Amino acid sequence: NLFNPMTQWYWLPTERNREYAFHSGTVRRALEEICERKVEDVRSKESGGEKEGKEDMLAILLKSDVVATSNDDQSQSQSKQTPNACRHGEMIEMLMTLFFAGYDTSSIGLSMAMYEVSEHPRIQSLCAEEARRAADHLVLDPTQWEDRLAYNWAVVMETLRLHPPVFTNCRNLVKDVELDEYTVPSGTRVYIP
């Protein structure tokens, strides 16, 4: 039960928690290595005045951190961090969330869509027929997918409505929050429906 706070005790030394910690650490170290390589790339492009073409999410996050770090280094008297800049640890946490959330939600959503389509043969036939008709056009111009696959898109949206991969979320508060006459202290895990 996700609404039971007892299920959130990841620190207990159970076999599953130890396995999760091991694999999570492996992913975290890999992301840190990727970040370090990307930081060097961003710094060299910043110092060389190169303009990047398309930037991915990691490059944008790292660029904000690199700019903030260089600004902090240049003006030691200014102890405040640039508001939009994120620190390295925060960045790793954001990437972990993007990595796991993107994988899990996509796989759950696709699994449920396949299940629903398999349970409704008429809808399955309509989706397959639309995909066959659109295939040749999409090879030539993939930007037209929304127009050419409107029924498939509607099936995916209905699947997400019926079986949302994420129906609740939780966060740990980083500062005290006032809710009406109550104060929720920093460090409290809150659930967001």
PDB file of C-alpha atoms in Angstrom:
ATOM      1  CA  ASN A   1       0.000   0.000   0.000  1.00  0.00           C
ATOM      2  CA  LEU A   2       1.660   3.232  -1.184  1.00  0.00           C
ATOM      3  CA  PHE A   3      -0.221   5.343   1.327  1.00  0.00           C
ATOM      4  CA  ASN A   4       1.274   3.473   4.270  1.00  0.00           C
ATOM      5  CA  PRO A   5       4.417   5.326   5.460  1.00  0.00           C
ATOM      6  CA  MET A   6       5.820   2.027   6.768  1.00  0.00           C
ATOM      7  CA  THR A   7       6.390   0.913   3.155  1.00  0.00           C
ATOM      8  CA  GLN A   8       8.784   3.829   2.717  1.00  0.00           C
ATOM      9  CA  TRP A   9      11.435   2.527   5.140  1.00  0.00           C
ATOM     10  CA  TYR A  10      14.120   1.935   2.559  1.00  0.00           C
ATOM     11  CA  TRP A  11      16.862   2.126   5.171  1.00  0.00           C
ATOM     12  CA  LEU A  12      15.865  -1.174   6.833  1.00  0.00           C
ATOM     13  CA  PRO A  13      18.549  -3.825   6.128  1.00  0.00           C
ATOM     14  CA  THR A  14      16.333  -6.166   4.134  1.00  0.00           C
ATOM     15  CA  GLU A  15      17.660  -8.149   1.189  1.00  0.00           C
ATOM     16  CA  ARG A  16      15.543  -6.134  -1.236  1.00  0.00           C
ATOM     17  CA  ASN A  17      16.718  -2.789   0.207  1.00  0.00           C
ATOM     18  CA  ARG A  18      20.373  -3.893   0.064  1.00  0.00           C
ATOM     19  CA  GLU A  19      19.924  -4.984  -3.551  1.00  0.00           C
ATOM     20  CA  TYR A  20      18.231  -1.693  -4.406  1.00  0.00           C
ATOM     21  CA  ALA A  21      21.034   0.269  -2.715  1.00  0.00           C
ATOM     22  CA  PHE A  22      23.674  -1.696  -4.626  1.00  0.00           C
ATOM     23  CA  HIS A  23      22.071  -1.172  -8.045  1.00  0.00           C
ATOM     24  CA  SER A  24      21.139   2.416  -7.290  1.00  0.00           C
ATOM     25  CA  GLY A  25      24.767   3.073  -6.353  1.00  0.00           C
ATOM     26  CA  THR A  26      25.931   1.529  -9.626  1.00  0.00           C
ATOM     27  CA  VAL A  27      23.612   3.795 -11.626  1.00  0.00           C
ATOM     28  CA  ARG A  28      24.607   6.815  -9.519  1.00  0.00           C
ATOM     29  CA  ARG A  29      28.326   6.214 -10.154  1.00  0.00           C
ATOM     30  CA  ALA A  30      27.702   5.821 -13.892  1.00  0.00           C
ATOM     31  CA  LEU A  31      25.727   9.082 -13.946  1.00  0.00           C
ATOM     32  CA  GLU A  32      28.505  10.842 -12.019  1.00  0.00           C
ATOM     33  CA  GLU A  33      31.068   9.679 -14.591  1.00  0.00           C
ATOM     34  CA  ILE A  34      28.837  10.848 -17.446  1.00  0.00           C
ATOM     35  CA  CYS A  35      28.365  14.200 -15.684  1.00  0.00           C
ATOM     36  CA  GLU A  36      32.112  14.661 -15.199  1.00  0.00           C
ATOM     37  CA  ARG A  37      32.783  14.050 -18.893  1.00  0.00           C
ATOM     38  CA  LYS A  38      29.940  16.357 -19.885  1.00  0.00           C
ATOM     39  CA  VAL A  39      31.128  19.087 -17.452  1.00  0.00           C
ATOM     40  CA  GLU A  40      34.529  19.105 -19.152  1.00  0.00           C
ATOM     41  CA  ASP A  41      32.832  19.295 -22.532  1.00  0.00           C
ATOM     42  CA  VAL A  42      30.571  22.177 -21.440  1.00  0.00           C
ATOM     43  CA  ARG A  43      33.491  24.061 -19.828  1.00  0.00           C
ATOM     44  CA  SER A  44      35.643  23.716 -22.944  1.00  0.00           C
ATOM     45  CA  LYS A  45      32.802  24.978 -25.140  1.00  0.00           C
ATOM     46  CA  GLU A  46      32.067  27.860 -22.717  1.00  0.00           C
ATOM     47  CA  SER A  47      35.719  28.945 -22.592  1.00  0.00           C
ATOM     48  CA  GLY A  48      36.180  28.500 -26.354  1.00  0.00           C
ATOM     49  CA  GLY A  49      33.056  30.487 -27.134  1.00  0.00           C
ATOM     50  CA  GLU A  50      31.580  27.617 -29.126  1.00  0.00           C
ATOM     51  CA  LYS A  51      27.858  27.524 -29.681  1.00  0.00           C
ATOM     52  CA  GLU A  52      26.166  24.182 -29.259  1.00  0.00           C
ATOM     53  CA  GLY A  53      23.512  23.025 -31.683  1.00  0.00           C
ATOM     54  CA  LYS A  54      20.871  21.033 -29.894  1.00  0.00           C
ATOM     55  CA  GLU A  55      21.370  20.637 -26.158  1.00  0.00           C
ATOM     56  CA  ASP A  56      20.098  17.737 -24.118  1.00  0.00           C
ATOM     57  CA  MET A  57      18.721  18.030 -20.579  1.00  0.00           C
ATOM     58  CA  LEU A  58      22.064  17.084 -19.049  1.00  0.00           C
ATOM     59  CA  ALA A  59      23.947  19.780 -20.971  1.00  0.00           C
ATOM     60  CA  ILE A  60      21.445  22.439 -19.895  1.00  0.00           C
ATOM     61  CA  LEU A  61      21.645  21.406 -16.232  1.00  0.00           C
ATOM     62  CA  LEU A  62      25.421  21.239 -16.333  1.00  0.00           C
ATOM     63  CA  LYS A  63      25.722  24.552 -18.137  1.00  0.00           C
ATOM     64  CA  SER A  64      23.727  26.276 -15.386  1.00  0.00           C
ATOM     65  CA  ASP A  65      26.006  24.711 -12.776  1.00  0.00           C
ATOM     66  CA  VAL A  66      29.222  25.532 -14.672  1.00  0.00           C
ATOM     67  CA  VAL A  67      28.160  29.170 -15.120  1.00  0.00           C
ATOM     68  CA  ALA A  68      27.261  29.458 -11.437  1.00  0.00           C
ATOM     69  CA  THR A  69      30.536  27.846 -10.361  1.00  0.00           C
ATOM     70  CA  SER A  70      32.621  30.127 -12.570  1.00  0.00           C
ATOM     71  CA  ASN A  71      30.680  33.170 -11.349  1.00  0.00           C
ATOM     72  CA  ASP A  72      31.227  32.053  -7.739  1.00  0.00           C
ATOM     73  CA  ASP A  73      34.953  31.592  -8.401  1.00  0.00           C
ATOM     74  CA  GLN A  74      35.272  35.044  -9.992  1.00  0.00           C
ATOM     75  CA  SER A  75      33.529  36.879  -7.169  1.00  0.00           C
ATOM     76  CA  GLN A  76      34.461  35.306  -3.835  1.00  0.00           C
ATOM     77  CA  SER A  77      32.813  38.219  -2.030  1.00  0.00           C
ATOM     78  CA  GLN A  78      29.426  37.163  -3.336  1.00  0.00           C
ATOM     79  CA  SER A  79      28.485  34.101  -1.285  1.00  0.00           C
ATOM     80  CA  LYS A  80      25.057  33.595  -2.840  1.00  0.00           C
ATOM     81  CA  GLN A  81      24.523  30.967  -5.494  1.00  0.00           C
ATOM     82  CA  THR A  82      22.869  31.902  -8.771  1.00  0.00           C
ATOM     83  CA  PRO A  83      19.148  31.114  -8.284  1.00  0.00           C
ATOM     84  CA  ASN A  84      18.807  28.989 -11.440  1.00  0.00           C
ATOM     85  CA  ALA A  85      21.985  27.048 -10.870  1.00  0.00           C
ATOM     86  CA  CYS A  86      21.834  23.583  -9.459  1.00  0.00           C
ATOM     87  CA  ARG A  87      24.614  21.967  -7.481  1.00  0.00           C
ATOM     88  CA  HIS A  88      26.284  18.713  -8.520  1.00  0.00           C
ATOM     89  CA  GLY A  89      24.526  16.528  -5.909  1.00  0.00           C
ATOM     90  CA  GLU A  90      21.139  17.983  -6.791  1.00  0.00           C
ATOM     91  CA  MET A  91      21.874  17.376 -10.441  1.00  0.00           C
ATOM     92  CA  ILE A  92      22.657  13.704  -9.823  1.00  0.00           C
ATOM     93  CA  GLU A  93      19.364  13.378  -7.910  1.00  0.00           C
ATOM     94  CA  MET A  94      17.467  14.998 -10.802  1.00  0.00           C
ATOM     95  CA  LEU A  95      19.124  12.643 -13.283  1.00  0.00           C
ATOM     96  CA  MET A  96      18.309   9.615 -11.106  1.00  0.00           C
ATOM     97  CA  THR A  97      14.675  10.710 -11.055  1.00  0.00           C
ATOM     98  CA  LEU A  98      14.613  11.288 -14.825  1.00  0.00           C
ATOM     99  CA  PHE A  99      16.371   7.968 -15.451  1.00  0.00           C
ATOM    100  CA  PHE A 100      14.123   5.806 -13.277  1.00  0.00           C
ATOM    101  CA  ALA A 101      10.881   7.706 -13.784  1.00  0.00           C
ATOM    102  CA  GLY A 102      11.329   7.800 -17.547  1.00  0.00           C
ATOM    103  CA  TYR A 103      12.023   4.089 -17.737  1.00  0.00           C
ATOM    104  CA  ASP A 104       9.330   2.920 -15.336  1.00  0.00           C
ATOM    105  CA  THR A 105       6.520   5.144 -16.552  1.00  0.00           C
ATOM    106  CA  SER A 106       7.224   4.343 -20.195  1.00  0.00           C
ATOM    107  CA  SER A 107       7.380   0.594 -19.648  1.00  0.00           C
ATOM    108  CA  ILE A 108       4.241   0.560 -17.464  1.00  0.00           C
ATOM    109  CA  GLY A 109       2.325   2.776 -19.897  1.00  0.00           C
ATOM    110  CA  LEU A 110       3.313   0.675 -22.912  1.00  0.00           C
ATOM    111  CA  SER A 111       2.518  -2.573 -21.085  1.00  0.00           C
ATOM    112  CA  MET A 112      -0.939  -1.354 -20.144  1.00  0.00           C
ATOM    113  CA  ALA A 113      -1.582  -0.052 -23.675  1.00  0.00           C
ATOM    114  CA  MET A 114      -0.622  -3.435 -25.142  1.00  0.00           C
ATOM    115  CA  TYR A 115      -2.834  -5.191 -22.603  1.00  0.00           C
ATOM    116  CA  GLU A 116      -5.836  -2.982 -23.383  1.00  0.00           C
ATOM    117  CA  VAL A 117      -5.360  -3.312 -27.139  1.00  0.00           C
ATOM    118  CA  SER A 118      -5.049  -7.112 -26.855  1.00  0.00           C
ATOM    119  CA  GLU A 119      -8.322  -7.228 -24.899  1.00  0.00           C
ATOM    120  CA  HIS A 120     -10.188  -5.281 -27.623  1.00  0.00           C
ATOM    121  CA  PRO A 121      -9.576  -6.879 -31.070  1.00  0.00           C
ATOM    122  CA  ARG A 122     -11.561  -4.228 -32.974  1.00  0.00           C
ATOM    123  CA  ILE A 123      -9.406  -1.443 -31.516  1.00  0.00           C
ATOM    124  CA  GLN A 124      -6.286  -3.501 -32.196  1.00  0.00           C
ATOM    125  CA  SER A 125      -7.295  -3.809 -35.865  1.00  0.00           C
ATOM    126  CA  LEU A 126      -7.989  -0.073 -36.162  1.00  0.00           C
ATOM    127  CA  CYS A 127      -4.612   0.805 -34.582  1.00  0.00           C
ATOM    128  CA  ALA A 128      -2.739  -1.628 -36.837  1.00  0.00           C
ATOM    129  CA  GLU A 129      -4.525  -0.380 -39.966  1.00  0.00           C
ATOM    130  CA  GLU A 130      -3.792   3.261 -39.117  1.00  0.00           C
ATOM    131  CA  ALA A 131      -0.131   2.424 -38.468  1.00  0.00           C
ATOM    132  CA  ARG A 132       0.156   0.580 -41.805  1.00  0.00           C
ATOM    133  CA  ARG A 133      -1.403   3.523 -43.683  1.00  0.00           C
ATOM    134  CA  ALA A 134       0.881   6.023 -41.930  1.00  0.00           C
ATOM    135  CA  ALA A 135       4.150   4.065 -42.226  1.00  0.00           C
ATOM    136  CA  ASP A 136       5.225   5.241 -45.693  1.00  0.00           C
ATOM    137  CA  HIS A 137       4.334   8.866 -44.985  1.00  0.00           C
ATOM    138  CA  LEU A 138       6.121   8.887 -41.631  1.00  0.00           C
ATOM    139  CA  VAL A 139       9.344   7.588 -43.166  1.00  0.00           C
ATOM    140  CA  LEU A 140       9.355  10.656 -45.413  1.00  0.00           C
ATOM    141  CA  ASP A 141       8.145  13.152 -42.798  1.00  0.00           C
ATOM    142  CA  PRO A 142       8.167  11.898 -39.180  1.00  0.00           C
ATOM    143  CA  THR A 143       6.882  15.258 -37.904  1.00  0.00           C
ATOM    144  CA  GLN A 144       3.415  14.338 -39.192  1.00  0.00           C
ATOM    145  CA  TRP A 145       2.933  11.496 -36.690  1.00  0.00           C
ATOM    146  CA  GLU A 146       0.281  13.339 -34.676  1.00  0.00           C
ATOM    147  CA  ASP A 147      -1.938  13.840 -37.724  1.00  0.00           C
ATOM    148  CA  ARG A 148      -1.320  10.413 -39.214  1.00  0.00           C
ATOM    149  CA  LEU A 149      -1.655   8.418 -35.959  1.00  0.00           C
ATOM    150  CA  ALA A 150      -4.558  10.241 -34.321  1.00  0.00           C
ATOM    151  CA  TYR A 151      -6.442   7.066 -33.358  1.00  0.00           C
ATOM    152  CA  ASN A 152      -3.311   5.424 -31.897  1.00  0.00           C
ATOM    153  CA  TRP A 153      -2.659   8.598 -29.930  1.00  0.00           C
ATOM    154  CA  ALA A 154      -6.222   8.547 -28.582  1.00  0.00           C
ATOM    155  CA  VAL A 155      -5.748   4.912 -27.502  1.00  0.00           C
ATOM    156  CA  VAL A 156      -2.543   5.823 -25.630  1.00  0.00           C
ATOM    157  CA  MET A 157      -4.226   8.789 -23.924  1.00  0.00           C
ATOM    158  CA  GLU A 158      -7.203   6.644 -22.879  1.00  0.00           C
ATOM    159  CA  THR A 159      -4.836   3.976 -21.543  1.00  0.00           C
ATOM    160  CA  LEU A 160      -3.042   6.602 -19.455  1.00  0.00           C
ATOM    161  CA  ARG A 161      -6.395   7.812 -18.140  1.00  0.00           C
ATOM    162  CA  LEU A 162      -7.472   4.302 -17.165  1.00  0.00           C
ATOM    163  CA  HIS A 163      -4.067   3.119 -15.887  1.00  0.00           C
ATOM    164  CA  PRO A 164      -1.875   6.076 -14.918  1.00  0.00           C
ATOM    165  CA  PRO A 165       1.726   4.912 -14.373  1.00  0.00           C
ATOM    166  CA  VAL A 166       2.138   7.567 -11.662  1.00  0.00           C
ATOM    167  CA  PHE A 167      -0.948   8.241  -9.591  1.00  0.00           C
ATOM    168  CA  THR A 168       0.829   9.652  -6.561  1.00  0.00           C
ATOM    169  CA  ASN A 169       4.218  11.081  -5.777  1.00  0.00           C
ATOM    170  CA  CYS A 170       6.147  11.835  -2.632  1.00  0.00           C
ATOM    171  CA  ARG A 171       8.836  14.323  -1.687  1.00  0.00           C
ATOM    172  CA  ASN A 172      10.847  15.132   1.410  1.00  0.00           C
ATOM    173  CA  LEU A 173      10.386  18.735   2.501  1.00  0.00           C
ATOM    174  CA  VAL A 174      13.600  20.765   2.509  1.00  0.00           C
ATOM    175  CA  LYS A 175      12.110  23.518   4.667  1.00  0.00           C
ATOM    176  CA  ASP A 176       9.154  23.995   7.019  1.00  0.00           C
ATOM    177  CA  VAL A 177       5.816  24.516   5.265  1.00  0.00           C
ATOM    178  CA  GLU A 178       2.804  26.346   6.714  1.00  0.00           C
ATOM    179  CA  LEU A 179      -0.559  24.761   5.828  1.00  0.00           C
ATOM    180  CA  ASP A 180      -3.446  26.645   7.365  1.00  0.00           C
ATOM    181  CA  GLU A 181      -2.711  26.562  11.105  1.00  0.00           C
ATOM    182  CA  TYR A 182      -0.310  23.599  10.837  1.00  0.00           C
ATOM    183  CA  THR A 183       3.445  23.632  10.398  1.00  0.00           C
ATOM    184  CA  VAL A 184       4.876  20.671   8.522  1.00  0.00           C
ATOM    185  CA  PRO A 185       8.540  20.363   9.561  1.00  0.00           C
ATOM    186  CA  SER A 186      11.502  20.062   7.246  1.00  0.00           C
ATOM    187  CA  GLY A 187      12.424  16.448   6.459  1.00  0.00           C
ATOM    188  CA  THR A 188       8.810  15.239   6.468  1.00  0.00           C
ATOM    189  CA  ARG A 189       7.819  12.953   3.595  1.00  0.00           C
ATOM    190  CA  VAL A 190       4.671  14.309   1.936  1.00  0.00           C
ATOM    191  CA  TYR A 191       2.461  12.550  -0.599  1.00  0.00           C
ATOM    192  CA  ILE A 192       1.175  14.450  -3.598  1.00  0.00           C
ATOM    193  CA  PRO A 193      -1.848  12.895  -5.362  1.00  0.00           C
TER     194      PRO A 193
END
